[in-house]
PDB file of C-alpha atoms in Angstrom:
ATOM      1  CA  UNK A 418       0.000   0.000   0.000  1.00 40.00           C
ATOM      2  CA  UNK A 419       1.438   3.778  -0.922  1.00 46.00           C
ATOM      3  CA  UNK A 420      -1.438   5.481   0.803  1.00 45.00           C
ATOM      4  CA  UNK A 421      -1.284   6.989   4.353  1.00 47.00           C
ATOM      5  CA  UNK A 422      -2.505   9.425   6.698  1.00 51.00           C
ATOM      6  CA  UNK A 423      -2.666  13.348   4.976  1.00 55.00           C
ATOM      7  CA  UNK A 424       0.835  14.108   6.904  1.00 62.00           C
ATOM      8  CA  UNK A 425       2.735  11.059   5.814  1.00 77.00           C
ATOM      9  CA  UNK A 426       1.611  12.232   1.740  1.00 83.00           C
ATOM     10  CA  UNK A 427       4.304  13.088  -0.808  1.00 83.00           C
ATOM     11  CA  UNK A 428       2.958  16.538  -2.009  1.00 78.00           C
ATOM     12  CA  UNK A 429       5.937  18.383  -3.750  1.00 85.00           C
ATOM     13  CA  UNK A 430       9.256  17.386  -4.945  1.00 88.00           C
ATOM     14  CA  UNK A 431      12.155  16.555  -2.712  1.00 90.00           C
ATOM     15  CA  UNK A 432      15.347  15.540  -2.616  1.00 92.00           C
ATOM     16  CA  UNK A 433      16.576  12.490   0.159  1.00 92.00           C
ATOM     17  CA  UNK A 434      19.079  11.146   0.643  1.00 91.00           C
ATOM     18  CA  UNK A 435      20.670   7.346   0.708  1.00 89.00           C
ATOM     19  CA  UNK A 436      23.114   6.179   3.226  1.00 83.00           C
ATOM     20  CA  UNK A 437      25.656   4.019   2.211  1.00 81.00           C
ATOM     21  CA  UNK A 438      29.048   4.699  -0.108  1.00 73.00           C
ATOM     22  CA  UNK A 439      29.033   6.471  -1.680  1.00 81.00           C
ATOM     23  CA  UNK A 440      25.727   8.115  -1.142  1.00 84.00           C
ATOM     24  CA  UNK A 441      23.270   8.735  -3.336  1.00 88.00           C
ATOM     25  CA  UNK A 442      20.506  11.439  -3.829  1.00 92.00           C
ATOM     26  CA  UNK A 443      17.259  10.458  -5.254  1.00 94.00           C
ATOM     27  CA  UNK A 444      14.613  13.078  -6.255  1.00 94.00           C
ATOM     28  CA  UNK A 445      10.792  11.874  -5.106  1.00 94.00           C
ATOM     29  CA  UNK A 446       8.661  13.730  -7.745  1.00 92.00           C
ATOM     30  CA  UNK A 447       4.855  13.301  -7.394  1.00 91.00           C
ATOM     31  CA  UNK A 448       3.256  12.622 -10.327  1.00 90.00           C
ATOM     32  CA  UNK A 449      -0.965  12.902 -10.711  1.00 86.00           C
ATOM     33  CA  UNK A 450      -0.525  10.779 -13.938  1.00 85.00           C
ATOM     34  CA  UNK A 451       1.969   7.498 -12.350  1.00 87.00           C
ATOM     35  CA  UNK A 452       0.062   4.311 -10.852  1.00 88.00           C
ATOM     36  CA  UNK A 453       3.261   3.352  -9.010  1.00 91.00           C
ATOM     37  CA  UNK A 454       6.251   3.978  -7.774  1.00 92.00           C
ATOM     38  CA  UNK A 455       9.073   4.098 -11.028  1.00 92.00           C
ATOM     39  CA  UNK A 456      12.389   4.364 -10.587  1.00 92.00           C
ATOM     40  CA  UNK A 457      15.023   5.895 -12.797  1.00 90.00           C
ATOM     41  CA  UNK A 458      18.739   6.307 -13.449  1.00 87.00           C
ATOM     42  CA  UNK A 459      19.992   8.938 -16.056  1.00 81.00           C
ATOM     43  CA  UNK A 460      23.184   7.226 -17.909  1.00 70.00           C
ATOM     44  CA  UNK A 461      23.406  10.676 -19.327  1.00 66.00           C
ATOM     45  CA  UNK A 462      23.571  12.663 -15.772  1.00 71.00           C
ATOM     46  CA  UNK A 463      23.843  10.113 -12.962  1.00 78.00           C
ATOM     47  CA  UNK A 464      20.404  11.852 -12.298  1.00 86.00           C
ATOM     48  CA  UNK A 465      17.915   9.163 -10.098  1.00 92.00           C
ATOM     49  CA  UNK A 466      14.531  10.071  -9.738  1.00 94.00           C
ATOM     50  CA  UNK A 467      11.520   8.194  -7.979  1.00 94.00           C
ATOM     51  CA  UNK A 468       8.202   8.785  -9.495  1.00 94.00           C
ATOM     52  CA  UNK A 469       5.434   8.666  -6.762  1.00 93.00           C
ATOM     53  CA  UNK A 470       1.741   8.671  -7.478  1.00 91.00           C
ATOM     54  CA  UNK A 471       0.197  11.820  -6.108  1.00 85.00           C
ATOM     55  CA  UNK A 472      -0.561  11.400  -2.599  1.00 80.00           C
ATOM     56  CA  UNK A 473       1.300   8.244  -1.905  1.00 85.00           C
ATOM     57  CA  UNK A 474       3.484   7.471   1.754  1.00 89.00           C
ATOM     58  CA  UNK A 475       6.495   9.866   1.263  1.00 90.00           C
ATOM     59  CA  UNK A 476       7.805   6.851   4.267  1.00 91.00           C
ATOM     60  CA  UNK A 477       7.044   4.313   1.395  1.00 92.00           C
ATOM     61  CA  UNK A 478       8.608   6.040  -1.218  1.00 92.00           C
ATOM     62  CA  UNK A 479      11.464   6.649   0.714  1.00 93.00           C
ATOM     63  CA  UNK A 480      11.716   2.838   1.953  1.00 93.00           C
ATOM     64  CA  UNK A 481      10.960   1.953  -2.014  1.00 94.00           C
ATOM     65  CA  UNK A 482      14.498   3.441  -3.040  1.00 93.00           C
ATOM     66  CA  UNK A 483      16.401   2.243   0.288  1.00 93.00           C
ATOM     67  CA  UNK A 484      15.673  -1.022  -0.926  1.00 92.00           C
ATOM     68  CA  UNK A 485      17.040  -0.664  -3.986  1.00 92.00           C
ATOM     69  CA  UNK A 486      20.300   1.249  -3.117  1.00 91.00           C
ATOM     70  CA  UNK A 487      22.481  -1.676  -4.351  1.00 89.00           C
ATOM     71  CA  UNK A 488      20.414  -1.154  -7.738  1.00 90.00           C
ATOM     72  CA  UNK A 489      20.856   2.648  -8.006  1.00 90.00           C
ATOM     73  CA  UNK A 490      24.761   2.432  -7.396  1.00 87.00           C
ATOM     74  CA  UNK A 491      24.861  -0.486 -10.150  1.00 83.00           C
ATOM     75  CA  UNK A 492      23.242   1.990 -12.763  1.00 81.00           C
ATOM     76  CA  UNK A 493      25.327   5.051 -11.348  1.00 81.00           C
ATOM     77  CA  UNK A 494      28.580   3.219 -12.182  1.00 75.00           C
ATOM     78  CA  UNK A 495      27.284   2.705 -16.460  1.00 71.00           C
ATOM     79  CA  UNK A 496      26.652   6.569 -16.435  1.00 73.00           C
ATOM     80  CA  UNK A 497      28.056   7.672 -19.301  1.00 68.00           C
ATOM     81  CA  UNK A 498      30.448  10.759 -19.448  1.00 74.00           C
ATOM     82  CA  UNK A 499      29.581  13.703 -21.542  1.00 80.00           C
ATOM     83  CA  UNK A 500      30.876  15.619 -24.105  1.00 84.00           C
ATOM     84  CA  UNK A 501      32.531  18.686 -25.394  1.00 87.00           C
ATOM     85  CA  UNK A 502      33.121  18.431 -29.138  1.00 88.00           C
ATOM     86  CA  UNK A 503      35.209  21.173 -30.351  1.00 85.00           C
ATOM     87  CA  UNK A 504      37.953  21.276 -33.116  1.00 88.00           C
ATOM     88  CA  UNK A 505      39.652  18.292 -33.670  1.00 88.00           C
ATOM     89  CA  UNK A 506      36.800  16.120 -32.138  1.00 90.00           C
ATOM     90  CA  UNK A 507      33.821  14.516 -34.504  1.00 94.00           C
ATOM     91  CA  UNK A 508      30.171  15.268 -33.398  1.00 94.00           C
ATOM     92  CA  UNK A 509      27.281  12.709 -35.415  1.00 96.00           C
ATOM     93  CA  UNK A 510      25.241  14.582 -38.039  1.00 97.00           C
ATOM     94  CA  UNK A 511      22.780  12.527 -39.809  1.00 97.00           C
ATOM     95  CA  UNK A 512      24.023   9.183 -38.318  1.00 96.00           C
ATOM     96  CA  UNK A 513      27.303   9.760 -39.489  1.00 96.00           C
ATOM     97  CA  UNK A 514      30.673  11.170 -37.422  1.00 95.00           C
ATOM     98  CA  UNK A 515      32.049  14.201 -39.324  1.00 96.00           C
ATOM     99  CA  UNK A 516      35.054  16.214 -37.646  1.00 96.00           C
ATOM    100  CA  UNK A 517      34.773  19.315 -36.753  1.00 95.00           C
ATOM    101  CA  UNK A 518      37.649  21.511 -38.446  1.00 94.00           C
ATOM    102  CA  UNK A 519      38.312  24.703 -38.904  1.00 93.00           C
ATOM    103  CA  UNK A 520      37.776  27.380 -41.756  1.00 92.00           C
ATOM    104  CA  UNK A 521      37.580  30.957 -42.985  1.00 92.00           C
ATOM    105  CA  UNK A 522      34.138  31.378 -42.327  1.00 89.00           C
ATOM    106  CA  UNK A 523      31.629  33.783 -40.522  1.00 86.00           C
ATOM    107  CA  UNK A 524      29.242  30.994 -39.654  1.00 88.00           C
ATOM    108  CA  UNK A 525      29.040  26.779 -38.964  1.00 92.00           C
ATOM    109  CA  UNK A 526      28.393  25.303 -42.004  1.00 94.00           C
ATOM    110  CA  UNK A 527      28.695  21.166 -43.389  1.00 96.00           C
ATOM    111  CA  UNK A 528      30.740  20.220 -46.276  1.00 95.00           C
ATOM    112  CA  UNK A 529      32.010  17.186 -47.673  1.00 93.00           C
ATOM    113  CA  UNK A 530      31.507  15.275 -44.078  1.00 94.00           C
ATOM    114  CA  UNK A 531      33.019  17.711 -42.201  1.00 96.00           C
ATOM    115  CA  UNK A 532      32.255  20.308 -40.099  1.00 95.00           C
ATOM    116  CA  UNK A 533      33.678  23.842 -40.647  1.00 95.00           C
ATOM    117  CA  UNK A 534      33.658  26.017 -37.857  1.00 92.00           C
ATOM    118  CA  UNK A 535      35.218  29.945 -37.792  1.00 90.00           C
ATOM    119  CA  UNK A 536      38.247  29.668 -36.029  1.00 89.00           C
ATOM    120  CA  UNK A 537      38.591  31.513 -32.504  1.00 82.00           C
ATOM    121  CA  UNK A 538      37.276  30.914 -29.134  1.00 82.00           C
ATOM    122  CA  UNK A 539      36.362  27.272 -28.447  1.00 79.00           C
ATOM    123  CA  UNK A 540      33.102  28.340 -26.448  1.00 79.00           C
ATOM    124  CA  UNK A 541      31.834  30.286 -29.193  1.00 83.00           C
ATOM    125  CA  UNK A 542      32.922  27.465 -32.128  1.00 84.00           C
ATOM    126  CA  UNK A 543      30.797  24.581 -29.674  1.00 87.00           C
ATOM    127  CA  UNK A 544      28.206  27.757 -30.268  1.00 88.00           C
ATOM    128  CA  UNK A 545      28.431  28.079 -33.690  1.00 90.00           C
ATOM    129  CA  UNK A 546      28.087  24.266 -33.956  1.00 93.00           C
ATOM    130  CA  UNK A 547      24.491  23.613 -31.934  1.00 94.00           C
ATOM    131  CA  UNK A 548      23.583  26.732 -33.986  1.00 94.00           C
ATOM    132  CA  UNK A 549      24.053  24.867 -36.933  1.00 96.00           C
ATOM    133  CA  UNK A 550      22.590  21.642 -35.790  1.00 97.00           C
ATOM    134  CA  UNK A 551      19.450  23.341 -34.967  1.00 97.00           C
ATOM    135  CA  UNK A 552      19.311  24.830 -38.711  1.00 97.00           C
ATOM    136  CA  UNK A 553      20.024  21.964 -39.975  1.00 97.00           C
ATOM    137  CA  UNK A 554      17.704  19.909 -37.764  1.00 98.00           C
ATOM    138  CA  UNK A 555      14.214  22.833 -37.924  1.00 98.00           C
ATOM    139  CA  UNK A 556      14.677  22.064 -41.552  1.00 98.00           C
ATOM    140  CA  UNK A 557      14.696  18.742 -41.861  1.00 98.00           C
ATOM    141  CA  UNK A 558      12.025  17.940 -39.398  1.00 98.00           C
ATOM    142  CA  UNK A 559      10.054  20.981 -41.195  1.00 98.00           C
ATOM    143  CA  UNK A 560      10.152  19.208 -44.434  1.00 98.00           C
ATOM    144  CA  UNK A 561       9.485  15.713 -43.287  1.00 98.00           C
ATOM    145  CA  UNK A 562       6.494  16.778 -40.923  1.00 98.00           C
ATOM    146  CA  UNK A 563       5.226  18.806 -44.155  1.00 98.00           C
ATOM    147  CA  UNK A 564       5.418  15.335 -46.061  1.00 98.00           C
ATOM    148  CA  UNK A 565       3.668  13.413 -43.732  1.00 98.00           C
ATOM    149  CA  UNK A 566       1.280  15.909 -43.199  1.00 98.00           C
ATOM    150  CA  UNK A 567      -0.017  16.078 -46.874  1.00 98.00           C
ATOM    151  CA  UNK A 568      -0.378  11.759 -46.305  1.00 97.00           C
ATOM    152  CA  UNK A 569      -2.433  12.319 -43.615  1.00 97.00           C
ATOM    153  CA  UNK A 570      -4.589  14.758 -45.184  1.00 97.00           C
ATOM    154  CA  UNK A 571      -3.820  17.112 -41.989  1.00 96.00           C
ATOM    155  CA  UNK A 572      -1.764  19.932 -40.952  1.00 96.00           C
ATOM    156  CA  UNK A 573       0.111  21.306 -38.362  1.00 97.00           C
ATOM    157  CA  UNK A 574       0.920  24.363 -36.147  1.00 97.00           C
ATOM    158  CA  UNK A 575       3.302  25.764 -34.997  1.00 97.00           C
ATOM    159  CA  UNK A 576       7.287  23.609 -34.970  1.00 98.00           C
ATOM    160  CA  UNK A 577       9.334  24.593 -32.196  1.00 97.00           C
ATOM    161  CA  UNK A 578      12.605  23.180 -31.083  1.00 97.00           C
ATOM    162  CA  UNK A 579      13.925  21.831 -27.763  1.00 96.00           C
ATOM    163  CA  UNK A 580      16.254  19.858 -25.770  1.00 94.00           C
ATOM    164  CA  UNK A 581      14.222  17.598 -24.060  1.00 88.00           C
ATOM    165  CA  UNK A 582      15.946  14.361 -22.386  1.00 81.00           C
ATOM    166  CA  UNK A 583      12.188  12.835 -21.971  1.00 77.00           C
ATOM    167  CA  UNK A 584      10.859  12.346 -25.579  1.00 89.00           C
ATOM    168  CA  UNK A 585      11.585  12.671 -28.670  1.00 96.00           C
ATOM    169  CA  UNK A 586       8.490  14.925 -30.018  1.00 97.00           C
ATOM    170  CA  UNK A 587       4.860  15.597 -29.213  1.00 96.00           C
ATOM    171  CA  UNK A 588       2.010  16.322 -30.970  1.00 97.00           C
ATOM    172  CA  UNK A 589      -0.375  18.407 -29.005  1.00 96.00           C
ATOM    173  CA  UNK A 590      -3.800  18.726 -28.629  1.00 94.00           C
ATOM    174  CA  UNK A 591      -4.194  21.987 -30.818  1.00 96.00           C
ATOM    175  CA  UNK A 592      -1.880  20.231 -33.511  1.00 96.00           C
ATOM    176  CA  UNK A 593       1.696  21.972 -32.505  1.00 98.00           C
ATOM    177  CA  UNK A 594       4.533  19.398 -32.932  1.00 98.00           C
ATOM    178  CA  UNK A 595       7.506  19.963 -30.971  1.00 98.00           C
ATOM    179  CA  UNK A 596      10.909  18.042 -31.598  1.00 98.00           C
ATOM    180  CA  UNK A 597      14.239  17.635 -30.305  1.00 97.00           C
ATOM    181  CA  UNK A 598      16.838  19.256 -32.048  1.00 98.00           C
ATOM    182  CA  UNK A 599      19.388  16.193 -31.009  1.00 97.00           C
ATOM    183  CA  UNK A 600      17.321  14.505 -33.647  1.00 98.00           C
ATOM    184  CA  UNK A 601      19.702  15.794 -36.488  1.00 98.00           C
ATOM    185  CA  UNK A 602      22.312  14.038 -34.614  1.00 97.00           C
ATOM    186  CA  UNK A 603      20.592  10.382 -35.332  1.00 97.00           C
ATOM    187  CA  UNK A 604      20.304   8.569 -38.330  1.00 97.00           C
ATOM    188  CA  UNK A 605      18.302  10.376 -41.035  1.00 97.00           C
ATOM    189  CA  UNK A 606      15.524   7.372 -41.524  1.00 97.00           C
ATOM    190  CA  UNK A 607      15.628   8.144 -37.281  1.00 98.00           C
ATOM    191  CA  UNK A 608      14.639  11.697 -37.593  1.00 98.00           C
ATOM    192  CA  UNK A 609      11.508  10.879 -40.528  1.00 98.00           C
ATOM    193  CA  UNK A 610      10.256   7.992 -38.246  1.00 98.00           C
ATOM    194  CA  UNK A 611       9.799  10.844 -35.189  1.00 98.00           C
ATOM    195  CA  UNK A 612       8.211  12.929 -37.562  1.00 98.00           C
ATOM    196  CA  UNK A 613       5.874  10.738 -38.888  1.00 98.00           C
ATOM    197  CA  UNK A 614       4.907   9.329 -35.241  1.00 98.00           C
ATOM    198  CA  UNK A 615       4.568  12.403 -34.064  1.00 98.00           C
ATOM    199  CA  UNK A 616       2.069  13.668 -37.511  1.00 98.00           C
ATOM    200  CA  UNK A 617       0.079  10.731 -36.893  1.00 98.00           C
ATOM    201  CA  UNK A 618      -0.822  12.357 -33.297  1.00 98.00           C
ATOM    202  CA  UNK A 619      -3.288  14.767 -35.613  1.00 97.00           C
ATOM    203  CA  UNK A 620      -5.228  11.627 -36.637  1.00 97.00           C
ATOM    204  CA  UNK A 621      -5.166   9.691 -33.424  1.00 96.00           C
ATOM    205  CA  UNK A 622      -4.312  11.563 -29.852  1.00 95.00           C
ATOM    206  CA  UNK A 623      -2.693   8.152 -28.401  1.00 94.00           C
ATOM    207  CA  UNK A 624      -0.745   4.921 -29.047  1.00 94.00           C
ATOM    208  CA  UNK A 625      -3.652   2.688 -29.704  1.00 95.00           C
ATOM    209  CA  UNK A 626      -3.442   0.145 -32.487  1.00 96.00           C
ATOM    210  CA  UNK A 627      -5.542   2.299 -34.706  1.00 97.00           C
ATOM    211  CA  UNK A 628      -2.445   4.763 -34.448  1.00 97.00           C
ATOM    212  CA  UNK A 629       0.266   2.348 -34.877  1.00 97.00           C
ATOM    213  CA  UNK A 630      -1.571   1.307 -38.113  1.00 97.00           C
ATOM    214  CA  UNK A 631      -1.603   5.257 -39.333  1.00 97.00           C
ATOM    215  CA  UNK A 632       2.068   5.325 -38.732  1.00 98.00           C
ATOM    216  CA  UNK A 633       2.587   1.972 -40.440  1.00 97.00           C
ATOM    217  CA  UNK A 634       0.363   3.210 -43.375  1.00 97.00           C
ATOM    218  CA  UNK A 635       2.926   6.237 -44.028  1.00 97.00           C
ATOM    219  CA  UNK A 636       6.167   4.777 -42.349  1.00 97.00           C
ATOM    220  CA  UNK A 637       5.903   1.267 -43.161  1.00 96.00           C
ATOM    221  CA  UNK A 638       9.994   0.545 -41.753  1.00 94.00           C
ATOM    222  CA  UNK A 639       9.473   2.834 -38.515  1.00 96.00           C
ATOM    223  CA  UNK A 640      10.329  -0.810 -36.496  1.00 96.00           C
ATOM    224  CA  UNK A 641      13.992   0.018 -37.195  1.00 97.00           C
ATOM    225  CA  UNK A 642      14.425   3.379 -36.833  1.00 97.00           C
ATOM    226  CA  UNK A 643      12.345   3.298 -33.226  1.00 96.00           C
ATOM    227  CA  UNK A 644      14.480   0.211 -32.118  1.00 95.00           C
ATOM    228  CA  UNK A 645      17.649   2.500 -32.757  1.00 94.00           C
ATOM    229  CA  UNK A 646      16.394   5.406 -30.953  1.00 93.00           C
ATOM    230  CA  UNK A 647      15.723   3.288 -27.927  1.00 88.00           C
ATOM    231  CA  UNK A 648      19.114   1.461 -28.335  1.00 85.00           C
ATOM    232  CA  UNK A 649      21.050   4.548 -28.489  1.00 88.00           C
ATOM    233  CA  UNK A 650      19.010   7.767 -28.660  1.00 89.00           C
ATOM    234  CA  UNK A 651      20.553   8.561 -25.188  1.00 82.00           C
ATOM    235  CA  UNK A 652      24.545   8.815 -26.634  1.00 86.00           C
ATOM    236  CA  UNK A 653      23.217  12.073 -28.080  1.00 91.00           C
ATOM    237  CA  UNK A 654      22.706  13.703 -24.780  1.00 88.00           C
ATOM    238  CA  UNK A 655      26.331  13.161 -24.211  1.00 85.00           C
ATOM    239  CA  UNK A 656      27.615  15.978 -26.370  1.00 90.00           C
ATOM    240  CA  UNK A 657      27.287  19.350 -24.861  1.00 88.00           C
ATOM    241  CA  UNK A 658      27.510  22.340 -26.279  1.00 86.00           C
ATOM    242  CA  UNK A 659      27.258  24.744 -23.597  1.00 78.00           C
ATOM    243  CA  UNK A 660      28.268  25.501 -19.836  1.00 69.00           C
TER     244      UNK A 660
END
């Protein structure tokens, strides 16, 4: 049972503490949408968070991730280090590495797999460079959402960009779609499947089968393309580009 008397309920946020070596902090986030108590480790940040259902025992919550210390520090010890491309490194664009080198220019551009970057400061080259992978990435994801669009017989609002560790893209309920930029990063059959999952949305609001068949129907190889963004969609958090 995760339900308990009024004072004993998990009703904001909160950060506690394991004991142990070496210790561990674990963010308790209630969550009015969760059925249970989910744990999870970021191999990106070393971030561990504990999703609680709204109003659950903060005691149980708390005893939830105590007993699965040993756990946590297992998955804390995979956590993959990040990183700071700059020139001389090779940052993914479209699936493939291309090395980042330096050039007479005024802005980032791509040419003959490479990246060309105005020489100078390193902080504003690793600048220049997400600069360029969001052009590069708004229109690619512009024109693929635009082709799936006329399949569907729909269109969409407005196409913003963000960095967002927790999906991929969303559809909302006005017809908006919403991507991460990252996505340019990831094979280019990767970056069409998101957009044409995410353009089915304005046919069918949720994952049912009748969805899944609507994404079939205009992305009949999405298997592939999903199966490598769960495999390894989360190496392309590990670049940074800014402090």
């Amino acid at each position: 049972m995760f339900w308990s008397n009024k004072t004993d309920r998990l009703v904001k946020a909160e950060q506690v503490k394991l004991a142990g070596a070496p210790t561990v902090s674990v963010l308790l986030r209630p969550s009015s949408r969760a059925r249970r108590l989910s744990l999870r480790v970021s191999k990106l940040d070393g971030r561990v968070t504990l999703t609680v259902p709204q109003g659950a025992s903060r005691r149980e919550a708390v005893r939830f991730a105590q007993e699965r210390a040993h756990w946590i520090r297992k998955h804390l010890a995979e956590t993959v280090p990040e990183l700071r491309p700059t020139t001389g490194h090779t940052v993914p664009f479209l699936g493939q590495p291309h090395p980042i080198v330096e050039a007479p220019l005024r802005a980032a551009r791509v040419a003959d797999g490479q990246i060309l970057v105005p020489p100078g400061d390193p902080r504003k080259s690793a600048a220049r460079l997400e600069a360029l992978l969001k052009r590069e990435a708004r229109d690619r994801l512009a024109r693929a959402s635009d082709h799936y669009a006329q399949k569907v017989g729909r269109k969409f609002g407005r196409l913003t960009l963000r960095d967002t560790r927790s999906r991929w893209g969303s559809c909302s309920s006005e017809g908006n779609l919403m991507y991460s930029w990252r996505l340019v990063m990831a094979p280019e059959v990767v970056l069409d499947y998101v957009a044409a999952h995410e353009v089915s949305h304005l046919v069918h609001m949720d994952h049912s089968p009748a969805f899944w068949a609507q994404v079939d129907a205009i992305c009949p190889d999405y298997r592939a393309p999903r199966s490598w963004l769960r495999d390894n969609g989360s190496q392309l958090h590990r670049y940074r580009f800014r402090d």
